[in-house]
Amino acid sequence: MTEAKAVDAKRAGGKAVDTTRLARVAVTLGGLAAGYVLVVGLHRAEILINDYYLQILIWVGINVIMGVSLNLINGFTGQFSLGHAGFMAIGAYVAASMTKLMGMPFALSLAAGGIAAAAGGLVVGIPTLRLAGDYLAIATLGFGEIIRVIILNLDVVGGPRGLPGIPAHTTFLWVYVIAAATVVVVRNLIWSRQGRALVAIREDETAAETMGVDTTRSKIMAFVVGAFFAGVAGGLYAHKITFIDPSQFDFMKSIEALVIIVLGGLGSITGTVMAAFVVTFLPEILRAFADYRMIIYSLMLILMMLYRPRGLMGTAEFSFRQLGLGDRRPAPDKGGQRAGRSDGPPPVLETRGVCMDFGGLRAVSDFSMTLRQGELVGLIGPNGAGKTTVFNMLTGLAEATSGRVCFMGEDITRRRPSEINDMGVARTFQNIRLFSNLSVLDNVRIAFRGERLYSMTEALLRAGRYATQEEQIYGKSMEFLRLFGLDDRASEIAGKLPYGAQRRLEMARALATKPKLLLLDEPAAGMNPQETQELLELIRWIHERFDLTVLLIEHDMSLVMKLCQRIIVLDYGVTIADGAPAEIVKNRRVIEAYLGEEAV
Amino acid sequence: MVIQQLVNGLALGSVYALIALGYTMVYGIIRLINFAHGDIFMLGAYYGYFAITMFNIPFALALPLTMVLAAVTGMAVERLAYKPLRQAPRIASLITAIGVSLLLQNLGLKFFEARPRPYPRIMRTVVWDLGGVVVSNVQLIMLALAIALMVLISLIVYRTKIGKAMRAVSFDKDAARLMGIDADMVISITFALGSALAAAGGMLVGFYYNRISPTMGSMYGLKAFVAAVVGGIGIVPGAMLGGLIMGVAEVFVIAFVSSMLKDAIAFAILIVILLFKPAGLLGRAVREKV
């Protein structure tokens, strides 16, 4: 229905699409302004909101900024950070020193606080983001504490005595505007190509890497943006409370932000905003219980987690779509034609004497092969022969102990997976690694990042090339889905697709990164004969249609025999045969490897 | 001077090690950073305090009694707050653990009073001067007790049937279940053992520093946890090693650098270790299988 409208709009001349866009911007800004007027109006008229509540609303706003910025790191990028208070402290101290000690204007000081915190995020992020999961959490916790101890030892800002007499610049208007801006910016980021890369990292870092996502850069970006807003929140905090000391930014402050995002739902901005209200108002309401306040608060926290372990909102969001306010998805671009590819000189991939040792075990030994442009080659061998290890070395997930891997004449032996993907190698995985909580469409959309797309600023402001390029990305992604018969399931959650469809989606996703070489790891595993037959035709077809070179690991011999022009056989990491299917079936060593010596 | 500080550091470190063992065992078995563990340690200190001051129970009896009480508390916490969340996202249990920590701490503030209390003297402090190095009987008792408990726990984990079950559950809970191990019971016992050790640590800290407070759990807990991670979380000897390193480092920083930096050193060590040995000193990095 909405889609049809959008199509009509497009036909009407393209301008209408911009009108919906403008309408959405207008509604957003109008809604935000109305919200402000409502709160201030009620306050003036002394209905519902008295001075005390207005103060609490300011704290809510600060908590919204803290929560949303942490959710970008924890909820959307999946990087467990426990050091948010440290960034808040940097922002608070920098901003407060600037206004109090140097007499700088408030806005400038807030911005400086944010930038200082972002710089802190960069310094903390570069070393720590190599860690994962709980280790990252603990390292960020450590950094948060170290930042605090450094401030504790800085006499300029009062050390342990703190910094009193900060001008009370923070008003409801300031907090409201900045909180709204934070929400809009983070939301825009999430819905951009840069943001999709973040979510892909959360879902499956390895798969994201092999799809060309520069995971380190993306994670640091999320960390820096998150730290920036935490710094701004710190500045607002300092100019609200007017007295800061290091103990205010201890570990518990980070926990407070964490509680907000977990209670709201990791990966839901709407939930974060709601939880910021709950977490800020709850202790105030509990003031009536005096001494028992914190006991009740902690009990409620436990109970809320026991009954809503996924938070208030899960990952759901409030959106215009739910209000029926026009999904401006354009009609898929029918004309999206792949650029013609030069049929360069034959060898696409060459490996020379590649070895892989795991401890004392040589998983792959002296593996040499050449794949020529347009070849469709099978890589077979008994379980444990080292086939997947070969794939991992070709895609940068594992580094060869010795030997060289060259792709299009360039040495890629020590390149990172994302770089190798950028050069034109894509793969699928034996045990399907989709971004399973994302939609089918988003799984493919993540592929579109590289090629001179819109910038980060354009993404955050949804300006410039953002709209037109997002439309193109949508169009191209839908085209890929259509090729694999998945277009009618585009909005379904990838993890809930039937098995065969998941396999196809993984191939669609790999193809969307525009590879020259496609590596398929057991694509027929778990398929019935009917599905295998369809797969056979599908691979043949994409091989031709996309002018690909294909290397395929497979245990289904009939598939391999029918499909491949050439077969390489590995056994215990050693290449024991390499030739046309007809030769391979007769090869003595191959039969031995598969059936044992007696069978020969 | 250096040897003197080393002795003091080992005494403090042995307490960190006792607390770290609980973190590491719980993490090893259910992958949960049990933030409430530091507060169990605090409760242990208070259980001991009340046992001695209110009921005049001698130390030798108060210690095991306290450990049993703390074990029961730890098991109750696990049953009520963590067990229902076993299938939930891990972060939900983590927040719950933080909730439990806040709860215990605030219960402490309410019922034990916020003011720090002096710990009862169980014996006269005797100090020996061994060629410039001063050692007190409290330090020796502390070290001896801590080491004895660590040896005991190692024997339990590596030499008994229940220890084998713990390791099995830690390795693969579902497979252990299929082998007839009552995983829930094993998890309960793990909490009990960890909590008992923390309580012993709490009493020892009370003696050594002669001062306990309801909020003492946070910092000790955090540093002990850091110790567990430094040693390699989930690894029993790692927790002991990490604890001793933390204690010695902290005492050295206070003595030779600045007492203002004492809380930063633990985290600085942590970060440096993690950057070079991402799984801790005794941990083995496991590469994800693709």
Coordinates of C-alpha atoms in Angstrom, one line a residue, chain A residues 103-595:
Chain A
G103 CA 34.8 32.5 31.3
M104 CA 34.0 30.9 27.9
P105 CA 30.5 30.7 26.6
F106 CA 28.4 27.7 27.6
A107 CA 27.8 26.3 24.1
L108 CA 31.4 26.4 23.2
S109 CA 32.4 24.7 26.5
L110 CA 29.8 22.0 25.9
A111 CA 31.2 21.3 22.5
A112 CA 34.7 21.3 23.8
G113 CA 33.7 18.9 26.5
G114 CA 32.2 16.6 23.9
I115 CA 35.3 16.8 21.7
A116 CA 37.6 16.2 24.6
A117 CA 35.6 13.1 25.6
A118 CA 35.6 12.0 21.9
A119 CA 39.3 12.3 21.9
G120 CA 39.3 10.2 25.1
G121 CA 37.1 7.7 23.4
L122 CA 39.7 7.4 20.6
V123 CA 42.6 6.9 23.0
V124 CA 40.7 4.3 25.0
G125 CA 39.1 2.7 22.0
I126 CA 42.2 2.0 19.8
P127 CA 43.8 -0.4 22.3
T128 CA 40.8 -1.9 24.0
L129 CA 38.5 -2.6 21.1
R130 CA 40.6 -5.5 20.1
L131 CA 39.2 -7.2 23.1
A132 CA 35.8 -8.8 23.0
G133 CA 32.8 -9.4 25.3
D134 CA 33.5 -9.4 29.0
Y135 CA 37.1 -8.6 28.6
L136 CA 36.3 -5.4 26.8
A137 CA 33.8 -4.6 29.5
I138 CA 36.4 -4.9 32.2
A139 CA 39.0 -3.0 30.2
T140 CA 36.6 -0.1 29.7
L141 CA 35.7 -0.2 33.3
G142 CA 39.4 0.0 34.1
F143 CA 39.8 3.0 31.8
G144 CA 36.8 4.7 33.4
E145 CA 38.4 4.3 36.8
I146 CA 41.8 5.5 35.6
I147 CA 40.2 8.7 34.1
R148 CA 38.7 9.3 37.5
V149 CA 41.9 8.7 39.4
I150 CA 43.8 11.1 37.0
I151 CA 41.2 13.8 37.7
L152 CA 41.6 13.0 41.4
N153 CA 45.3 13.9 41.0
L154 CA 44.8 17.1 39.0
D155 CA 45.1 20.0 41.3
V156 CA 44.0 22.6 38.7
V157 CA 40.5 21.2 38.9
G158 CA 40.5 20.7 42.7
G159 CA 41.6 17.1 42.8
P160 CA 39.6 15.2 45.5
R161 CA 38.1 18.4 46.8
G162 CA 36.2 18.9 43.5
L163 CA 35.3 21.9 41.5
P164 CA 32.6 24.1 43.1
G165 CA 30.9 27.2 41.9
I166 CA 30.2 26.2 38.3
P167 CA 27.7 28.6 36.7
A168 CA 24.2 27.0 36.6
H169 CA 23.8 27.4 32.8
T170 CA 21.9 24.2 32.2
T171 CA 18.3 24.9 31.5
F172 CA 15.5 22.8 30.4
L173 CA 15.7 24.2 26.9
W174 CA 19.4 23.3 26.6
V175 CA 18.9 19.8 27.8
Y176 CA 15.8 19.3 25.7
V177 CA 17.4 20.5 22.5
I178 CA 20.6 18.5 23.0
A179 CA 18.7 15.3 24.0
A180 CA 16.5 15.6 20.9
A181 CA 19.5 16.2 18.7
T182 CA 21.3 13.1 20.2
V183 CA 18.3 10.9 19.5
V184 CA 18.0 12.2 16.0
V185 CA 21.7 11.9 15.2
V186 CA 22.1 8.4 16.7
R187 CA 18.9 7.3 14.9
N188 CA 20.1 8.7 11.6
L189 CA 23.5 7.0 12.1
I190 CA 21.8 3.6 12.7
W191 CA 19.8 3.9 9.6
S192 CA 22.8 4.7 7.4
R193 CA 25.4 2.6 5.7
Q194 CA 27.8 3.4 8.5
G195 CA 25.2 2.3 11.1
R196 CA 24.4 -0.9 9.3
A197 CA 28.0 -1.8 9.5
L198 CA 27.8 -1.4 13.3
V199 CA 24.8 -3.6 13.7
A200 CA 26.5 -6.2 11.4
I201 CA 29.4 -6.2 13.8
R202 CA 27.0 -6.9 16.7
E203 CA 25.3 -9.7 14.9
D204 CA 28.4 -11.5 13.6
E205 CA 31.8 -9.8 13.6
T206 CA 33.4 -12.4 11.4
A207 CA 30.7 -12.4 8.8
A208 CA 30.8 -8.6 8.8
E209 CA 34.5 -8.6 8.2
T210 CA 34.2 -10.9 5.2
M211 CA 31.6 -8.6 3.8
G212 CA 34.1 -5.8 3.8
V213 CA 33.2 -4.1 7.0
D214 CA 36.3 -2.5 8.5
T215 CA 35.3 -3.6 11.9
T216 CA 38.1 -1.8 13.9
R217 CA 37.3 1.5 12.2
S218 CA 33.6 1.1 12.7
K219 CA 33.9 0.1 16.3
I220 CA 36.1 3.1 17.0
M221 CA 33.7 5.4 15.2
A222 CA 30.9 4.2 17.4
F223 CA 33.0 4.6 20.5
V224 CA 34.1 8.1 19.6
V225 CA 30.5 9.2 18.7
G226 CA 29.2 7.7 21.9
A227 CA 32.0 9.3 24.0
F228 CA 31.3 12.7 22.4
F229 CA 27.7 12.7 23.5
A230 CA 28.6 11.4 26.9
G231 CA 31.0 14.3 27.2
V232 CA 28.3 16.7 26.2
A233 CA 26.0 15.1 28.8
G234 CA 28.8 15.6 31.3
G235 CA 29.0 19.3 30.5
L236 CA 25.2 19.7 31.0
Y237 CA 25.5 17.7 34.2
A238 CA 28.3 19.9 35.6
H239 CA 26.4 23.1 34.9
K240 CA 23.3 21.7 36.4
I241 CA 24.7 20.4 39.7
T242 CA 27.3 23.3 39.9
F243 CA 29.7 21.2 42.0
I244 CA 31.6 18.3 40.6
D245 CA 34.1 16.0 42.2
P246 CA 35.7 12.8 40.9
S247 CA 33.5 10.5 43.1
Q248 CA 30.4 11.5 41.2
F249 CA 31.8 9.7 38.1
D250 CA 32.7 6.4 39.6
F251 CA 31.8 3.0 38.4
M252 CA 28.2 3.3 39.7
K253 CA 27.6 6.2 37.2
S254 CA 28.5 3.9 34.3
I255 CA 26.3 1.3 35.8
E256 CA 23.4 3.8 35.9
A257 CA 23.8 4.4 32.1
L258 CA 24.0 0.6 31.6
V259 CA 20.8 0.0 33.6
I260 CA 19.0 2.6 31.5
I261 CA 19.9 0.9 28.2
V262 CA 19.3 -2.7 29.4
L263 CA 16.0 -1.7 31.0
G264 CA 14.9 0.0 27.9
G265 CA 16.1 -2.7 25.6
L266 CA 19.6 -2.9 24.1
G267 CA 19.3 -1.6 20.6
S268 CA 16.2 0.4 21.1
I269 CA 16.4 4.2 21.2
T270 CA 12.7 4.5 22.1
G271 CA 13.3 2.1 25.0
T272 CA 16.3 4.0 26.2
V273 CA 14.2 7.2 26.4
M274 CA 11.5 5.5 28.3
A275 CA 13.9 3.9 30.6
A276 CA 15.6 7.2 31.3
F277 CA 12.3 8.4 32.6
V278 CA 11.8 5.4 34.7
V279 CA 15.3 5.4 36.2
T280 CA 15.2 9.1 36.9
F281 CA 11.7 9.3 38.4
L282 CA 11.8 6.1 40.3
P283 CA 14.2 7.2 43.1
E284 CA 12.3 10.5 43.3
I285 CA 9.0 8.7 43.8
L286 CA 10.6 6.4 46.3
R287 CA 11.7 9.4 48.4
A288 CA 8.5 8.9 50.4
F289 CA 10.1 5.7 51.7
A290 CA 13.0 7.6 53.1
D291 CA 15.5 5.0 54.4
Y292 CA 14.2 2.2 52.4
R293 CA 14.4 4.1 49.2
M294 CA 17.5 2.4 47.8
I295 CA 16.5 -1.0 49.0
I296 CA 13.2 -0.8 47.2
Y297 CA 15.0 0.7 44.1
S298 CA 17.4 -2.2 43.9
L299 CA 14.6 -4.8 44.5
M300 CA 12.6 -3.2 41.7
L301 CA 15.7 -3.3 39.4
I302 CA 16.0 -7.0 40.1
L303 CA 12.4 -7.7 39.6
M304 CA 12.2 -5.8 36.4
M305 CA 15.1 -7.8 35.0
L306 CA 13.5 -11.1 36.2
Y307 CA 10.3 -10.3 34.4
R308 CA 11.5 -8.3 31.4
P309 CA 15.0 -9.7 30.8
R310 CA 15.0 -8.1 27.3
G311 CA 14.1 -4.7 28.5
L312 CA 10.9 -2.7 28.0
M313 CA 11.2 -2.5 24.3
G314 CA 13.5 -5.3 23.2
T315 CA 15.0 -4.0 20.0
A316 CA 11.7 -2.5 18.8
E317 CA 11.4 1.1 17.9
F318 CA 8.7 3.7 17.7
S319 CA 8.6 4.9 14.1
F320 CA 6.6 6.9 11.6
R321 CA 5.9 3.7 9.7
Q322 CA 3.7 2.6 12.6
L323 CA 1.8 5.8 12.3
G324 CA 1.2 5.2 8.6
L325 CA 3.2 8.2 7.7
G326 CA 4.5 7.0 4.4
D327 CA 7.3 4.6 3.9
R328 CA 9.3 6.3 1.3
R329 CA 10.8 3.2 -0.1
P330 CA 11.1 3.8 -3.9
A331 CA 10.4 1.2 -6.5
P332 CA 13.4 -1.0 -7.0
D333 CA 15.7 0.3 -9.6
K334 CA 15.2 -2.0 -12.6
G335 CA 18.1 -0.7 -14.6
G336 CA 20.8 -1.4 -12.1
Q337 CA 23.3 -3.0 -14.4
R338 CA 26.6 -4.2 -13.4
A339 CA 29.5 -2.4 -14.9
G340 CA 31.2 -4.4 -17.6
R341 CA 34.2 -6.1 -16.3
S342 CA 37.5 -6.2 -18.2
D343 CA 38.4 -9.8 -19.0
G344 CA 41.9 -9.3 -17.6
P345 CA 44.6 -11.8 -17.9
P346 CA 43.6 -15.2 -16.7
P347 CA 44.8 -16.1 -13.2
V348 CA 42.5 -14.7 -10.6
L349 CA 43.8 -16.4 -7.6
E350 CA 47.1 -18.1 -7.0
T351 CA 48.5 -19.7 -3.9
R352 CA 52.1 -20.8 -3.7
G353 CA 53.3 -23.3 -1.1
V354 CA 50.7 -22.2 1.5
C355 CA 51.0 -24.0 4.9
M356 CA 49.0 -23.7 8.0
D357 CA 50.1 -25.0 11.4
F358 CA 47.9 -25.2 14.5
G359 CA 50.4 -25.8 17.2
G360 CA 52.1 -29.0 16.1
L361 CA 49.4 -29.9 13.6
R362 CA 50.0 -29.1 10.0
A363 CA 46.4 -28.5 8.8
V364 CA 47.3 -27.4 5.3
S365 CA 50.6 -28.3 3.7
D366 CA 52.2 -26.8 0.7
F367 CA 49.0 -25.8 -0.9
S368 CA 49.5 -24.5 -4.4
M369 CA 46.7 -23.8 -6.9
T370 CA 45.8 -21.4 -9.6
L371 CA 42.2 -20.3 -10.4
R372 CA 41.7 -18.8 -13.8
Q373 CA 39.1 -16.2 -14.7
G374 CA 35.7 -17.7 -15.0
E375 CA 36.6 -21.2 -13.7
L376 CA 34.2 -23.2 -11.5
V377 CA 36.4 -25.4 -9.3
G378 CA 35.5 -27.8 -6.6
L379 CA 37.6 -28.3 -3.4
I380 CA 36.9 -31.7 -1.9
G381 CA 38.3 -34.0 0.6
P382 CA 37.4 -36.0 3.7
N383 CA 36.4 -34.3 6.9
G384 CA 39.4 -32.6 8.5
A385 CA 41.3 -32.4 5.2
G386 CA 41.8 -28.6 5.7
K387 CA 39.3 -27.3 3.1
T388 CA 37.8 -24.6 5.3
T389 CA 41.2 -23.7 6.6
V390 CA 42.1 -23.0 3.0
F391 CA 39.0 -20.8 2.7
N392 CA 40.0 -18.9 5.8
M393 CA 43.4 -18.2 4.5
L394 CA 42.0 -17.0 1.2
T395 CA 39.7 -14.6 3.0
G396 CA 42.1 -13.4 5.6
L397 CA 40.4 -15.0 8.6
A398 CA 43.5 -17.1 9.1
E399 CA 47.0 -16.1 8.3
A400 CA 49.1 -18.7 6.5
T401 CA 52.1 -19.9 8.5
S402 CA 54.1 -19.8 5.3
G403 CA 53.5 -19.4 1.6
R404 CA 51.8 -16.7 -0.5
V405 CA 48.2 -16.0 -1.5
C406 CA 47.8 -13.7 -4.5
F407 CA 44.6 -12.3 -5.8
M408 CA 44.6 -10.5 -9.1
G409 CA 48.3 -10.4 -8.9
E410 CA 48.4 -8.8 -5.5
D411 CA 49.7 -10.5 -2.4
I412 CA 46.8 -10.8 0.1
T413 CA 48.5 -13.3 2.5
R414 CA 48.5 -10.8 5.4
R415 CA 45.6 -8.6 4.4
R416 CA 42.6 -8.2 6.6
P417 CA 39.3 -9.9 5.7
S418 CA 37.6 -6.5 4.9
E419 CA 40.4 -5.5 2.6
I420 CA 40.3 -8.8 0.8
N421 CA 36.5 -8.4 0.4
D422 CA 37.0 -4.9 -1.0
M423 CA 39.4 -6.4 -3.6
G424 CA 36.7 -8.8 -4.8
V425 CA 36.6 -12.0 -2.7
A426 CA 33.4 -13.0 -1.1
R427 CA 32.5 -16.1 0.8
T428 CA 29.7 -18.1 2.5
F429 CA 30.1 -20.2 5.6
Q430 CA 29.7 -23.8 6.3
N431 CA 27.5 -23.1 9.3
I432 CA 25.5 -20.2 7.8
R433 CA 26.5 -16.9 9.4
L434 CA 23.7 -14.5 8.7
F435 CA 23.1 -11.3 10.7
S436 CA 20.2 -13.3 12.1
N437 CA 18.4 -10.6 14.0
L438 CA 18.3 -8.3 11.0
S439 CA 15.9 -8.3 8.2
V440 CA 16.6 -10.1 5.0
L441 CA 16.9 -6.8 3.2
D442 CA 19.4 -5.4 5.7
N443 CA 21.6 -8.5 5.4
V444 CA 22.1 -7.6 1.8
R445 CA 22.2 -3.8 2.3
I446 CA 25.2 -4.1 4.6
A447 CA 27.2 -5.0 1.4
F448 CA 26.9 -1.5 0.1
R449 CA 29.5 0.5 1.8
G450 CA 32.6 1.1 -0.2
E451 CA 32.2 2.9 -3.5
R452 CA 32.2 6.7 -2.9
L453 CA 29.0 6.7 -1.0
Y454 CA 27.6 9.5 1.2
S455 CA 29.7 10.7 4.0
M456 CA 29.2 10.4 7.7
T457 CA 28.0 14.0 8.0
E458 CA 25.5 13.5 5.3
A459 CA 24.3 10.3 7.1
L460 CA 24.0 12.1 10.5
L461 CA 22.0 15.0 9.0
R462 CA 20.3 12.9 6.3
A463 CA 21.4 15.5 3.9
G464 CA 23.2 15.7 0.5
R465 CA 23.6 12.4 -1.2
Y466 CA 22.0 10.4 1.6
A467 CA 18.4 10.1 0.2
T468 CA 19.2 9.3 -3.4
Q469 CA 21.9 6.9 -2.5
E470 CA 19.9 5.1 0.1
E471 CA 17.2 4.7 -2.6
Q472 CA 19.8 3.2 -4.9
I473 CA 21.0 0.8 -2.2
Y474 CA 17.5 -0.3 -1.6
G475 CA 16.9 -0.8 -5.3
K476 CA 20.1 -2.8 -5.8
S477 CA 19.5 -4.9 -2.7
M478 CA 16.0 -5.8 -3.8
E479 CA 17.3 -6.8 -7.1
F480 CA 19.7 -9.2 -5.5
L481 CA 16.9 -10.6 -3.4
R482 CA 14.8 -11.0 -6.4
L483 CA 17.5 -13.0 -8.2
F484 CA 17.5 -15.4 -5.3
G485 CA 13.7 -15.5 -5.0
L486 CA 13.8 -13.7 -1.6
D487 CA 12.3 -10.3 -2.6
D488 CA 8.9 -11.2 -1.1
R489 CA 10.5 -12.0 2.2
A490 CA 12.7 -8.8 2.3
S491 CA 11.3 -7.6 5.6
E492 CA 11.4 -10.9 7.4
I493 CA 14.0 -11.6 10.1
A494 CA 16.8 -13.5 8.5
G495 CA 17.2 -16.0 11.3
K496 CA 13.6 -17.1 10.9
L497 CA 13.9 -18.1 7.3
P498 CA 13.8 -21.7 6.3
Y499 CA 17.2 -23.3 5.9
G500 CA 17.3 -23.3 2.2
A501 CA 16.3 -19.7 2.0
Q502 CA 19.1 -18.8 4.5
R503 CA 21.6 -20.5 2.3
R504 CA 20.4 -18.5 -0.6
L505 CA 20.4 -15.3 1.4
E506 CA 24.0 -15.9 2.4
M507 CA 24.9 -16.2 -1.3
A508 CA 22.9 -13.1 -2.2
R509 CA 24.6 -11.2 0.5
A510 CA 28.1 -12.3 -0.7
L511 CA 27.2 -11.5 -4.3
A512 CA 26.0 -8.0 -3.3
T513 CA 29.6 -7.1 -2.3
K514 CA 30.4 -7.4 -6.1
P515 CA 33.0 -10.1 -5.9
K516 CA 35.2 -11.4 -8.7
L517 CA 35.8 -14.6 -6.8
L518 CA 33.1 -16.3 -4.8
L519 CA 34.0 -19.0 -2.3
L520 CA 31.1 -21.3 -1.3
D521 CA 31.7 -23.5 1.8
E522 CA 29.4 -26.5 1.6
P523 CA 26.4 -24.8 0.1
A524 CA 24.5 -28.0 -0.3
A525 CA 25.0 -29.2 3.3
G526 CA 21.6 -30.2 4.9
M527 CA 19.7 -29.9 1.6
N528 CA 17.4 -32.5 0.2
P529 CA 18.0 -33.8 -3.4
Q530 CA 15.4 -31.4 -4.8
E531 CA 17.0 -28.4 -3.2
T532 CA 20.4 -29.6 -4.2
Q533 CA 19.3 -29.7 -7.8
E534 CA 18.0 -26.2 -7.5
L535 CA 21.2 -25.0 -5.9
L536 CA 23.1 -26.6 -8.8
E537 CA 21.2 -24.6 -11.3
L538 CA 21.5 -21.4 -9.2
I539 CA 25.3 -21.7 -8.9
R540 CA 25.6 -22.3 -12.6
W541 CA 23.4 -19.4 -13.3
I542 CA 25.1 -16.8 -11.0
H543 CA 28.5 -18.1 -12.3
E544 CA 27.5 -17.0 -15.7
R545 CA 25.3 -14.0 -14.9
F546 CA 27.9 -12.4 -12.7
D547 CA 30.9 -13.5 -14.7
L548 CA 32.4 -15.0 -11.6
T549 CA 35.2 -17.3 -10.7
V550 CA 33.8 -19.8 -8.2
L551 CA 35.6 -22.1 -5.7
L552 CA 33.4 -24.5 -3.9
I553 CA 33.8 -26.9 -1.0
E554 CA 31.3 -29.7 -1.1
H555 CA 30.7 -33.2 0.2
D556 CA 27.9 -33.9 -2.2
M557 CA 29.8 -35.7 -5.0
S558 CA 27.1 -35.7 -7.5
L559 CA 26.8 -32.0 -7.2
V560 CA 30.5 -31.4 -7.5
M561 CA 30.8 -33.8 -10.5
K562 CA 28.0 -32.1 -12.4
L563 CA 28.9 -28.6 -11.5
C564 CA 32.7 -28.2 -11.5
Q565 CA 35.0 -28.0 -14.4
R566 CA 37.9 -28.9 -12.3
I567 CA 38.3 -30.5 -8.9
I568 CA 41.1 -30.2 -6.3
V569 CA 41.3 -33.0 -3.7
L570 CA 42.8 -32.4 -0.2
D571 CA 43.6 -35.1 2.3
Y572 CA 45.3 -34.4 5.6
G573 CA 46.2 -30.9 4.3
V574 CA 48.0 -32.3 1.2
T575 CA 46.7 -31.8 -2.3
I576 CA 46.4 -35.3 -3.7
A577 CA 44.8 -34.6 -7.0
D578 CA 43.9 -31.8 -9.2
G579 CA 42.0 -32.3 -12.5
A580 CA 38.8 -32.7 -14.5
P581 CA 36.0 -34.6 -12.7
A582 CA 36.4 -37.6 -15.0
E583 CA 40.0 -38.0 -14.0
I584 CA 39.3 -37.5 -10.3
V585 CA 36.8 -40.3 -10.0
K586 CA 39.4 -42.7 -11.4
N587 CA 42.3 -41.4 -9.3
R588 CA 43.6 -44.1 -7.1
R589 CA 44.7 -41.9 -4.3
V590 CA 41.4 -40.1 -4.1
I591 CA 39.6 -43.4 -3.8
E592 CA 42.0 -44.5 -1.1
A593 CA 41.4 -41.2 0.8
Y594 CA 37.7 -41.6 0.7
L595 CA 37.2 -45.3 1.1

